[in-house]
Each structure stands twice: as structure tokens, then as C-alpha cells.
Amino acid sequence: MFRLLVVLLGLLPGVLAAETPQEKGLAIAREADRRDEGFGDYAARMEMILRNRQGEESARRLRISALEVKGDGDKSLSIFDEPADIKGTALLTFTHKAGADDQWLYLPALKRVKRIASDNKSGPFMGSEFAYEDIASQEVEKYTYKYLRDETHEDKPCFMIERYPVDKNSGYTRQVLWIDQAEYRPWKIDFYDRKDSLLKTLVWRGYRQYLAKYWRADEMFMQNHQSGKSTLLKWSDYKFRVGLKPADFNEASLSRAR
């Protein structure tokens, strides 16, 4: 009995060892990702409102479609409908769990497809405060993580975690996220630039649940603290499982965009 007690006591430190901040941060990110698995595909509409430092606004309207890819990142297609001077401009994104994402931009005025180089992913998407890397789906494997603390955000108990891009071409050194503890939805991200200065803040507003499982926000607001500019994305007309196929997401589909 004494010998058994000694053995059990020897095991206790390993059994009772607390998660490290890195392990807990990764676990939170994985759970958030798990809760959004299985949506299949969706189509939606978006209004993009750009505001400059002086408060002047311009609006763009576009259609978004996305396809969930088992074992890899999502595929997405964004097609601009308004204003007339950019109508037909389209961005195709293949997000990957490992390695650089693939992105192509179709420019109707030139009637050609331009590949977005991996070292340009930090550039602004169509003049907005969203970078090309922000548009891609945020796969868990693209970051390493660290849990910081629990913190309330707008009366919601949240996990506050920090994540660090694996891609050396990222425009960010780190991002601080607030993820609610009830549904594992992101509510806020602070983005820090390559000099580790606060660059932008993204907030989500007005979540709705679809198919009794999947949460999507009505609005995403990105404020650039350094330039004074902002971009508001207003989402509408979400439709899930509309039957999109891989053939709907290729370079040929870019030039067919209308």
C-alpha cells in the first residue's frame, strides 16, 4: 500500500500540471474553429463603406461566396457590382492551413488576372483598411497562440488571447483577440504592425445564428489608428449550402464574374 501511494504521488505533478498560456490559447482557437466546421458553403452580399480621415465616405457593393474545404483552408470569391468603374473586379482566394495562401485579382479594365504575390498580402484590399491577408479565412495553423487573461468586453465574458502569424510576409507582428466564452465568437482584434505599434482594430457587431449553429456578424468595422481611415463591412442575404462546387472557384470563374 505504501509503495502504491508513493507511485500515485509521483504521478500527481503531471496529472495536475496546469495548461501553459500557449496551450490554453491554442485550445481556445481550436474550439472556436471546431464550432464553425461543417457549414459547407455560403453566398452573401456586402456593402463596403470607406471613410477617410476627413470623414468623407464612398460605398462599394459586392457579392461573396465561400466553399469549405476538408483538410485545408476555405475558398472564397468576391465580385464587385458597384460603383461602375470597378464593376466586375473579382478576388479569388484559396486559403491553406500550411504555406502561403493563393490569391488572384481580376481587373476587367485590363481583362487580365493578376496573381497577388505572397509578399504583398499585407497591402490594402481595393483601397480598404482590410489587407489581403485579412480577407482570407483565418485557419488555426496560420498562428501560434498565447492566452493572456479573462476580460469582459461590452458586458460579455471573453477570453483574451494573443496570436502570432507564422508567415514571415505577414504585415503583423501579433494580434490580440477577444473571444466570448459562451459561443467562442470573435468580437474584437487589435492588430500590431511590423514595428509592434498598434495599427488597426477590428470589431464585430450584431451576430446572427444560421442553421441553428453558425454565427455571422451583420457588421465588421476596421479602424486604422495610424491613418485615421476606416472601413465598414455590412453583410446581408446570407444563404448557406447553396450547392457551390470547386469548379465555381478557379481562375476561369474570375473572368466570368459579372
PDB file of C-alpha atoms in Angstrom:
ATOM      1  CA  MET A   1       0.000   0.000   0.000  1.00  0.00           C
ATOM      2  CA  PHE A   2       2.828   2.390   0.889  1.00  0.00           C
ATOM      3  CA  ARG A   3       4.574   1.648  -2.403  1.00  0.00           C
ATOM      4  CA  LEU A   4       1.346   2.259  -4.373  1.00  0.00           C
ATOM      5  CA  LEU A   5       0.847   5.577  -2.558  1.00  0.00           C
ATOM      6  CA  VAL A   6       4.358   6.668  -3.497  1.00  0.00           C
ATOM      7  CA  VAL A   7       3.731   5.812  -7.138  1.00  0.00           C
ATOM      8  CA  LEU A   8       0.447   7.731  -7.188  1.00  0.00           C
ATOM      9  CA  LEU A   9       2.004  10.778  -5.554  1.00  0.00           C
ATOM     10  CA  GLY A  10       4.759  10.667  -8.140  1.00  0.00           C
ATOM     11  CA  LEU A  11       2.185  10.858 -10.899  1.00  0.00           C
ATOM     12  CA  LEU A  12       0.273  13.777  -9.409  1.00  0.00           C
ATOM     13  CA  PRO A  13       2.540  16.617 -10.637  1.00  0.00           C
ATOM     14  CA  GLY A  14       1.995  15.520 -14.243  1.00  0.00           C
ATOM     15  CA  VAL A  15      -1.717  14.974 -13.757  1.00  0.00           C
ATOM     16  CA  LEU A  16      -2.314  18.276 -12.030  1.00  0.00           C
ATOM     17  CA  ALA A  17       0.001  20.346 -14.204  1.00  0.00           C
ATOM     18  CA  ALA A  18      -1.841  23.437 -15.424  1.00  0.00           C
ATOM     19  CA  GLU A  19      -2.091  24.312 -19.101  1.00  0.00           C
ATOM     20  CA  THR A  20       0.572  26.707 -20.249  1.00  0.00           C
ATOM     21  CA  PRO A  21      -0.662  30.021 -21.703  1.00  0.00           C
ATOM     22  CA  GLN A  22       0.401  28.723 -25.120  1.00  0.00           C
ATOM     23  CA  GLU A  23      -1.589  25.501 -24.735  1.00  0.00           C
ATOM     24  CA  LYS A  24      -4.669  27.319 -23.485  1.00  0.00           C
ATOM     25  CA  GLY A  25      -4.522  29.887 -26.275  1.00  0.00           C
ATOM     26  CA  LEU A  26      -4.282  27.131 -28.884  1.00  0.00           C
ATOM     27  CA  ALA A  27      -7.142  25.202 -27.257  1.00  0.00           C
ATOM     28  CA  ILE A  28      -9.396  28.281 -27.410  1.00  0.00           C
ATOM     29  CA  ALA A  29      -8.554  28.852 -31.089  1.00  0.00           C
ATOM     30  CA  ARG A  30      -9.229  25.206 -31.922  1.00  0.00           C
ATOM     31  CA  GLU A  31     -12.585  25.246 -30.147  1.00  0.00           C
ATOM     32  CA  ALA A  32     -13.647  28.398 -31.992  1.00  0.00           C
ATOM     33  CA  ASP A  33     -12.687  26.727 -35.265  1.00  0.00           C
ATOM     34  CA  ARG A  34     -14.460  23.473 -34.372  1.00  0.00           C
ATOM     35  CA  ARG A  35     -17.724  25.284 -33.693  1.00  0.00           C
ATOM     36  CA  ASP A  36     -17.726  26.719 -37.207  1.00  0.00           C
ATOM     37  CA  GLU A  37     -16.993  23.446 -39.015  1.00  0.00           C
ATOM     38  CA  GLY A  38     -19.480  21.878 -41.385  1.00  0.00           C
ATOM     39  CA  PHE A  39     -21.197  24.920 -42.928  1.00  0.00           C
ATOM     40  CA  GLY A  40     -20.350  23.604 -46.398  1.00  0.00           C
ATOM     41  CA  ASP A  41     -20.739  26.768 -48.456  1.00  0.00           C
ATOM     42  CA  TYR A  42     -22.476  30.116 -48.396  1.00  0.00           C
ATOM     43  CA  ALA A  43     -23.287  33.150 -50.518  1.00  0.00           C
ATOM     44  CA  ALA A  44     -23.876  36.666 -49.196  1.00  0.00           C
ATOM     45  CA  ARG A  45     -23.953  40.316 -50.161  1.00  0.00           C
ATOM     46  CA  MET A  46     -21.815  43.065 -48.723  1.00  0.00           C
ATOM     47  CA  GLU A  47     -21.683  46.836 -48.687  1.00  0.00           C
ATOM     48  CA  MET A  48     -18.190  48.246 -48.131  1.00  0.00           C
ATOM     49  CA  ILE A  49     -18.103  51.811 -46.825  1.00  0.00           C
ATOM     50  CA  LEU A  50     -14.734  53.584 -46.936  1.00  0.00           C
ATOM     51  CA  ARG A  51     -14.189  56.664 -44.802  1.00  0.00           C
ATOM     52  CA  ASN A  52     -11.128  58.922 -44.988  1.00  0.00           C
ATOM     53  CA  ARG A  53      -9.565  60.999 -42.220  1.00  0.00           C
ATOM     54  CA  GLN A  54     -11.844  63.933 -43.072  1.00  0.00           C
ATOM     55  CA  GLY A  55     -14.975  61.794 -42.699  1.00  0.00           C
ATOM     56  CA  GLU A  56     -15.774  61.633 -46.424  1.00  0.00           C
ATOM     57  CA  GLU A  57     -17.376  58.329 -47.445  1.00  0.00           C
ATOM     58  CA  SER A  58     -17.592  56.186 -50.559  1.00  0.00           C
ATOM     59  CA  ALA A  59     -19.531  52.939 -50.915  1.00  0.00           C
ATOM     60  CA  ARG A  60     -18.956  49.717 -52.827  1.00  0.00           C
ATOM     61  CA  ARG A  61     -21.256  46.741 -53.215  1.00  0.00           C
ATOM     62  CA  LEU A  62     -20.157  43.196 -53.825  1.00  0.00           C
ATOM     63  CA  ARG A  63     -21.124  39.535 -53.684  1.00  0.00           C
ATOM     64  CA  ILE A  64     -19.250  36.986 -51.610  1.00  0.00           C
ATOM     65  CA  SER A  65     -19.257  33.208 -51.917  1.00  0.00           C
ATOM     66  CA  ALA A  66     -17.229  30.670 -49.966  1.00  0.00           C
ATOM     67  CA  LEU A  67     -16.610  26.926 -50.018  1.00  0.00           C
ATOM     68  CA  GLU A  68     -15.408  24.898 -47.050  1.00  0.00           C
ATOM     69  CA  VAL A  69     -12.554  22.564 -47.984  1.00  0.00           C
ATOM     70  CA  LYS A  70     -11.978  19.486 -45.878  1.00  0.00           C
ATOM     71  CA  GLY A  71      -8.380  19.252 -44.690  1.00  0.00           C
ATOM     72  CA  ASP A  72      -7.410  22.692 -45.972  1.00  0.00           C
ATOM     73  CA  GLY A  73      -8.484  26.324 -45.805  1.00  0.00           C
ATOM     74  CA  ASP A  74     -11.636  27.734 -47.389  1.00  0.00           C
ATOM     75  CA  LYS A  75     -12.002  29.019 -50.941  1.00  0.00           C
ATOM     76  CA  SER A  76     -13.748  32.348 -51.490  1.00  0.00           C
ATOM     77  CA  LEU A  77     -14.761  34.608 -54.364  1.00  0.00           C
ATOM     78  CA  SER A  78     -15.576  38.325 -54.032  1.00  0.00           C
ATOM     79  CA  ILE A  79     -17.178  40.128 -57.002  1.00  0.00           C
ATOM     80  CA  PHE A  80     -17.749  43.906 -57.089  1.00  0.00           C
ATOM     81  CA  ASP A  81     -21.041  45.157 -58.576  1.00  0.00           C
ATOM     82  CA  GLU A  82     -20.805  48.887 -57.774  1.00  0.00           C
ATOM     83  CA  PRO A  83     -19.604  51.506 -58.470  1.00  0.00           C
ATOM     84  CA  ALA A  84     -19.467  51.214 -62.256  1.00  0.00           C
ATOM     85  CA  ASP A  85     -15.729  51.910 -62.549  1.00  0.00           C
ATOM     86  CA  ILE A  86     -14.832  48.734 -60.642  1.00  0.00           C
ATOM     87  CA  LYS A  87     -17.818  46.567 -61.612  1.00  0.00           C
ATOM     88  CA  GLY A  88     -16.651  43.022 -62.373  1.00  0.00           C
ATOM     89  CA  THR A  89     -13.443  43.284 -60.336  1.00  0.00           C
ATOM     90  CA  ALA A  90     -13.089  39.971 -58.511  1.00  0.00           C
ATOM     91  CA  LEU A  91     -10.801  38.415 -55.918  1.00  0.00           C
ATOM     92  CA  LEU A  92     -10.324  34.652 -55.680  1.00  0.00           C
ATOM     93  CA  THR A  93      -8.691  33.295 -52.512  1.00  0.00           C
ATOM     94  CA  PHE A  94      -7.500  29.769 -51.705  1.00  0.00           C
ATOM     95  CA  THR A  95      -6.583  29.716 -48.027  1.00  0.00           C
ATOM     96  CA  HIS A  96      -4.207  26.980 -46.860  1.00  0.00           C
ATOM     97  CA  LYS A  97      -3.539  25.571 -43.429  1.00  0.00           C
ATOM     98  CA  ALA A  98       0.159  25.320 -44.254  1.00  0.00           C
ATOM     99  CA  GLY A  99       2.145  27.560 -46.572  1.00  0.00           C
ATOM    100  CA  ALA A 100       1.198  30.783 -48.313  1.00  0.00           C
ATOM    101  CA  ASP A 101      -2.360  31.398 -49.491  1.00  0.00           C
ATOM    102  CA  ASP A 102      -3.119  31.734 -53.205  1.00  0.00           C
ATOM    103  CA  GLN A 103      -4.935  34.881 -54.336  1.00  0.00           C
ATOM    104  CA  TRP A 104      -5.830  36.202 -57.781  1.00  0.00           C
ATOM    105  CA  LEU A 105      -7.376  39.562 -58.689  1.00  0.00           C
ATOM    106  CA  TYR A 106      -9.325  40.013 -61.940  1.00  0.00           C
ATOM    107  CA  LEU A 107      -9.237  43.542 -63.359  1.00  0.00           C
ATOM    108  CA  PRO A 108     -11.951  43.941 -66.033  1.00  0.00           C
ATOM    109  CA  ALA A 109     -10.470  47.180 -67.407  1.00  0.00           C
ATOM    110  CA  LEU A 110      -7.314  45.255 -68.321  1.00  0.00           C
ATOM    111  CA  LYS A 111      -9.144  41.959 -68.956  1.00  0.00           C
ATOM    112  CA  ARG A 112      -6.498  40.048 -67.110  1.00  0.00           C
ATOM    113  CA  VAL A 113      -5.939  38.087 -63.929  1.00  0.00           C
ATOM    114  CA  LYS A 114      -3.227  39.311 -61.574  1.00  0.00           C
ATOM    115  CA  ARG A 115      -1.740  36.969 -59.003  1.00  0.00           C
ATOM    116  CA  ILE A 116      -1.192  38.572 -55.592  1.00  0.00           C
ATOM    117  CA  ALA A 117       2.395  37.845 -54.563  1.00  0.00           C
ATOM    118  CA  SER A 118       2.871  36.395 -51.079  1.00  0.00           C
ATOM    119  CA  ASP A 119       4.998  39.383 -50.048  1.00  0.00           C
ATOM    120  CA  ASN A 120       2.137  41.752 -50.993  1.00  0.00           C
ATOM    121  CA  LYS A 121      -0.529  40.150 -48.790  1.00  0.00           C
ATOM    122  CA  SER A 122      -0.178  42.966 -46.260  1.00  0.00           C
ATOM    123  CA  GLY A 123      -1.303  45.518 -48.861  1.00  0.00           C
ATOM    124  CA  PRO A 124      -4.794  47.100 -48.760  1.00  0.00           C
ATOM    125  CA  PHE A 125      -7.650  45.263 -50.466  1.00  0.00           C
ATOM    126  CA  MET A 126      -9.305  47.599 -53.012  1.00  0.00           C
ATOM    127  CA  GLY A 127      -8.367  50.707 -51.053  1.00  0.00           C
ATOM    128  CA  SER A 128      -9.943  49.475 -47.814  1.00  0.00           C
ATOM    129  CA  GLU A 129      -8.406  49.135 -44.365  1.00  0.00           C
ATOM    130  CA  PHE A 130      -8.583  45.342 -44.763  1.00  0.00           C
ATOM    131  CA  ALA A 131      -5.373  43.759 -46.030  1.00  0.00           C
ATOM    132  CA  TYR A 132      -5.410  40.853 -48.455  1.00  0.00           C
ATOM    133  CA  GLU A 133      -4.358  38.585 -45.596  1.00  0.00           C
ATOM    134  CA  ASP A 134      -7.391  39.751 -43.571  1.00  0.00           C
ATOM    135  CA  ILE A 135      -9.738  38.631 -46.371  1.00  0.00           C
ATOM    136  CA  ALA A 136      -8.506  35.020 -46.275  1.00  0.00           C
ATOM    137  CA  SER A 137     -10.094  32.571 -43.828  1.00  0.00           C
ATOM    138  CA  GLN A 138      -8.245  32.577 -40.519  1.00  0.00           C
ATOM    139  CA  GLU A 139      -7.051  28.988 -40.202  1.00  0.00           C
ATOM    140  CA  VAL A 140      -5.775  27.891 -36.795  1.00  0.00           C
ATOM    141  CA  GLU A 141      -2.469  26.693 -38.236  1.00  0.00           C
ATOM    142  CA  LYS A 142      -1.571  30.157 -39.512  1.00  0.00           C
ATOM    143  CA  TYR A 143      -0.690  31.336 -35.996  1.00  0.00           C
ATOM    144  CA  THR A 144       0.880  30.389 -32.715  1.00  0.00           C
ATOM    145  CA  TYR A 145      -1.074  31.417 -29.621  1.00  0.00           C
ATOM    146  CA  LYS A 146      -0.901  32.635 -26.061  1.00  0.00           C
ATOM    147  CA  TYR A 147      -3.735  33.032 -23.553  1.00  0.00           C
ATOM    148  CA  LEU A 148      -3.489  36.380 -21.754  1.00  0.00           C
ATOM    149  CA  ARG A 149      -6.434  36.587 -19.344  1.00  0.00           C
ATOM    150  CA  ASP A 150     -10.202  36.625 -18.999  1.00  0.00           C
ATOM    151  CA  GLU A 151     -11.678  40.045 -19.694  1.00  0.00           C
ATOM    152  CA  THR A 152     -15.169  41.474 -20.149  1.00  0.00           C
ATOM    153  CA  HIS A 153     -15.876  43.113 -23.497  1.00  0.00           C
ATOM    154  CA  GLU A 154     -19.177  45.000 -23.799  1.00  0.00           C
ATOM    155  CA  ASP A 155     -20.653  43.030 -20.888  1.00  0.00           C
ATOM    156  CA  LYS A 156     -19.598  39.681 -22.380  1.00  0.00           C
ATOM    157  CA  PRO A 157     -17.072  37.469 -20.538  1.00  0.00           C
ATOM    158  CA  CYS A 158     -14.292  36.847 -23.034  1.00  0.00           C
ATOM    159  CA  PHE A 159     -11.021  35.010 -23.419  1.00  0.00           C
ATOM    160  CA  MET A 160      -8.273  37.438 -24.329  1.00  0.00           C
ATOM    161  CA  ILE A 161      -5.612  35.708 -26.413  1.00  0.00           C
ATOM    162  CA  GLU A 162      -2.650  36.774 -28.488  1.00  0.00           C
ATOM    163  CA  ARG A 163      -1.709  35.160 -31.780  1.00  0.00           C
ATOM    164  CA  TYR A 164       1.447  35.454 -33.850  1.00  0.00           C
ATOM    165  CA  PRO A 165       1.486  34.929 -37.638  1.00  0.00           C
ATOM    166  CA  VAL A 166       3.598  32.039 -38.881  1.00  0.00           C
ATOM    167  CA  ASP A 167       4.008  33.664 -42.322  1.00  0.00           C
ATOM    168  CA  LYS A 168       7.099  35.854 -42.380  1.00  0.00           C
ATOM    169  CA  ASN A 169       5.415  38.050 -45.008  1.00  0.00           C
ATOM    170  CA  SER A 170       2.551  38.992 -42.703  1.00  0.00           C
ATOM    171  CA  GLY A 171       2.115  42.694 -42.072  1.00  0.00           C
ATOM    172  CA  TYR A 172       1.601  41.998 -38.355  1.00  0.00           C
ATOM    173  CA  THR A 173       3.853  41.011 -35.504  1.00  0.00           C
ATOM    174  CA  ARG A 174       0.867  39.984 -33.354  1.00  0.00           C
ATOM    175  CA  GLN A 175      -2.877  40.254 -32.914  1.00  0.00           C
ATOM    176  CA  VAL A 176      -4.846  40.461 -29.652  1.00  0.00           C
ATOM    177  CA  LEU A 177      -8.318  38.872 -29.770  1.00  0.00           C
ATOM    178  CA  TRP A 178     -11.392  38.953 -27.543  1.00  0.00           C
ATOM    179  CA  ILE A 179     -13.420  35.715 -27.967  1.00  0.00           C
ATOM    180  CA  ASP A 180     -16.604  35.271 -25.970  1.00  0.00           C
ATOM    181  CA  GLN A 181     -16.711  32.362 -23.560  1.00  0.00           C
ATOM    182  CA  ALA A 182     -20.321  31.398 -24.353  1.00  0.00           C
ATOM    183  CA  GLU A 183     -20.142  30.839 -28.126  1.00  0.00           C
ATOM    184  CA  TYR A 184     -16.447  31.312 -28.992  1.00  0.00           C
ATOM    185  CA  ARG A 185     -17.183  34.206 -31.366  1.00  0.00           C
ATOM    186  CA  PRO A 186     -14.563  36.888 -32.032  1.00  0.00           C
ATOM    187  CA  TRP A 187     -15.657  40.388 -31.026  1.00  0.00           C
ATOM    188  CA  LYS A 188     -12.502  42.436 -31.350  1.00  0.00           C
ATOM    189  CA  ILE A 189      -8.953  42.214 -32.723  1.00  0.00           C
ATOM    190  CA  ASP A 190      -6.103  44.676 -32.210  1.00  0.00           C
ATOM    191  CA  PHE A 191      -3.507  44.417 -34.997  1.00  0.00           C
ATOM    192  CA  TYR A 192       0.119  45.388 -34.330  1.00  0.00           C
ATOM    193  CA  ASP A 193       2.355  46.308 -37.269  1.00  0.00           C
ATOM    194  CA  ARG A 194       5.899  45.148 -38.001  1.00  0.00           C
ATOM    195  CA  LYS A 195       7.226  47.758 -35.578  1.00  0.00           C
ATOM    196  CA  ASP A 196       4.876  46.312 -32.926  1.00  0.00           C
ATOM    197  CA  SER A 197       2.818  49.513 -32.828  1.00  0.00           C
ATOM    198  CA  LEU A 198      -0.979  49.370 -32.703  1.00  0.00           C
ATOM    199  CA  LEU A 199      -2.110  49.665 -36.324  1.00  0.00           C
ATOM    200  CA  LYS A 200      -5.795  48.737 -36.564  1.00  0.00           C
ATOM    201  CA  THR A 201      -8.755  47.486 -34.554  1.00  0.00           C
ATOM    202  CA  LEU A 202     -11.499  45.276 -35.969  1.00  0.00           C
ATOM    203  CA  VAL A 203     -14.830  44.880 -34.162  1.00  0.00           C
ATOM    204  CA  TRP A 204     -17.809  42.647 -34.975  1.00  0.00           C
ATOM    205  CA  ARG A 205     -21.395  43.813 -34.417  1.00  0.00           C
ATOM    206  CA  GLY A 206     -24.821  42.199 -34.495  1.00  0.00           C
ATOM    207  CA  TYR A 207     -24.220  38.465 -34.625  1.00  0.00           C
ATOM    208  CA  ARG A 208     -26.971  36.244 -36.055  1.00  0.00           C
ATOM    209  CA  GLN A 209     -27.138  32.461 -35.973  1.00  0.00           C
ATOM    210  CA  TYR A 210     -27.749  30.430 -39.133  1.00  0.00           C
ATOM    211  CA  LEU A 211     -28.733  26.763 -39.446  1.00  0.00           C
ATOM    212  CA  ALA A 212     -29.086  26.815 -35.637  1.00  0.00           C
ATOM    213  CA  LYS A 213     -25.288  26.656 -35.337  1.00  0.00           C
ATOM    214  CA  TYR A 214     -23.220  29.119 -37.364  1.00  0.00           C
ATOM    215  CA  TRP A 215     -22.723  32.686 -36.166  1.00  0.00           C
ATOM    216  CA  ARG A 216     -22.138  35.550 -38.607  1.00  0.00           C
ATOM    217  CA  ALA A 217     -21.933  39.263 -37.819  1.00  0.00           C
ATOM    218  CA  ASP A 218     -24.024  41.890 -39.593  1.00  0.00           C
ATOM    219  CA  GLU A 219     -21.127  44.338 -39.483  1.00  0.00           C
ATOM    220  CA  MET A 220     -17.332  44.349 -39.301  1.00  0.00           C
ATOM    221  CA  PHE A 221     -15.710  47.711 -38.581  1.00  0.00           C
ATOM    222  CA  MET A 222     -11.971  48.247 -39.125  1.00  0.00           C
ATOM    223  CA  GLN A 223     -10.385  51.418 -37.735  1.00  0.00           C
ATOM    224  CA  ASN A 224      -6.852  52.346 -38.769  1.00  0.00           C
ATOM    225  CA  HIS A 225      -5.356  54.225 -35.822  1.00  0.00           C
ATOM    226  CA  GLN A 226      -2.338  55.447 -37.768  1.00  0.00           C
ATOM    227  CA  SER A 227      -4.041  56.824 -40.898  1.00  0.00           C
ATOM    228  CA  GLY A 228      -7.382  57.844 -39.379  1.00  0.00           C
ATOM    229  CA  LYS A 229      -9.218  55.905 -42.113  1.00  0.00           C
ATOM    230  CA  SER A 230     -11.859  53.240 -41.539  1.00  0.00           C
ATOM    231  CA  THR A 231     -13.827  50.590 -43.426  1.00  0.00           C
ATOM    232  CA  LEU A 232     -17.265  49.252 -42.522  1.00  0.00           C
ATOM    233  CA  LEU A 233     -18.442  45.933 -43.988  1.00  0.00           C
ATOM    234  CA  LYS A 234     -22.211  45.439 -43.854  1.00  0.00           C
ATOM    235  CA  TRP A 235     -23.271  41.838 -44.571  1.00  0.00           C
ATOM    236  CA  SER A 236     -26.718  40.724 -45.739  1.00  0.00           C
ATOM    237  CA  ASP A 237     -28.643  37.957 -47.548  1.00  0.00           C
ATOM    238  CA  TYR A 238     -26.662  35.044 -46.141  1.00  0.00           C
ATOM    239  CA  LYS A 239     -27.597  31.740 -47.793  1.00  0.00           C
ATOM    240  CA  PHE A 240     -25.923  28.530 -46.672  1.00  0.00           C
ATOM    241  CA  ARG A 241     -25.491  25.240 -48.530  1.00  0.00           C
ATOM    242  CA  VAL A 242     -26.483  26.597 -51.903  1.00  0.00           C
ATOM    243  CA  GLY A 243     -24.608  23.839 -53.749  1.00  0.00           C
ATOM    244  CA  LEU A 244     -21.341  25.573 -54.647  1.00  0.00           C
ATOM    245  CA  LYS A 245     -18.638  23.343 -56.142  1.00  0.00           C
ATOM    246  CA  PRO A 246     -14.839  23.571 -56.545  1.00  0.00           C
ATOM    247  CA  ALA A 247     -15.411  24.468 -60.210  1.00  0.00           C
ATOM    248  CA  ASP A 248     -17.051  27.698 -59.023  1.00  0.00           C
ATOM    249  CA  PHE A 249     -13.715  28.749 -57.556  1.00  0.00           C
ATOM    250  CA  ASN A 250     -10.966  28.805 -60.183  1.00  0.00           C
ATOM    251  CA  GLU A 251      -9.193  31.326 -62.374  1.00  0.00           C
ATOM    252  CA  ALA A 252     -11.747  30.829 -65.160  1.00  0.00           C
ATOM    253  CA  SER A 253     -14.528  31.820 -62.759  1.00  0.00           C
ATOM    254  CA  LEU A 254     -12.762  35.162 -62.221  1.00  0.00           C
ATOM    255  CA  SER A 255     -13.018  36.245 -65.857  1.00  0.00           C
ATOM    256  CA  ARG A 256     -16.638  35.016 -65.942  1.00  0.00           C
ATOM    257  CA  ALA A 257     -17.523  37.244 -62.973  1.00  0.00           C
ATOM    258  CA  ARG A 258     -20.411  39.588 -63.738  1.00  0.00           C
TER     259      ARG A 258
END
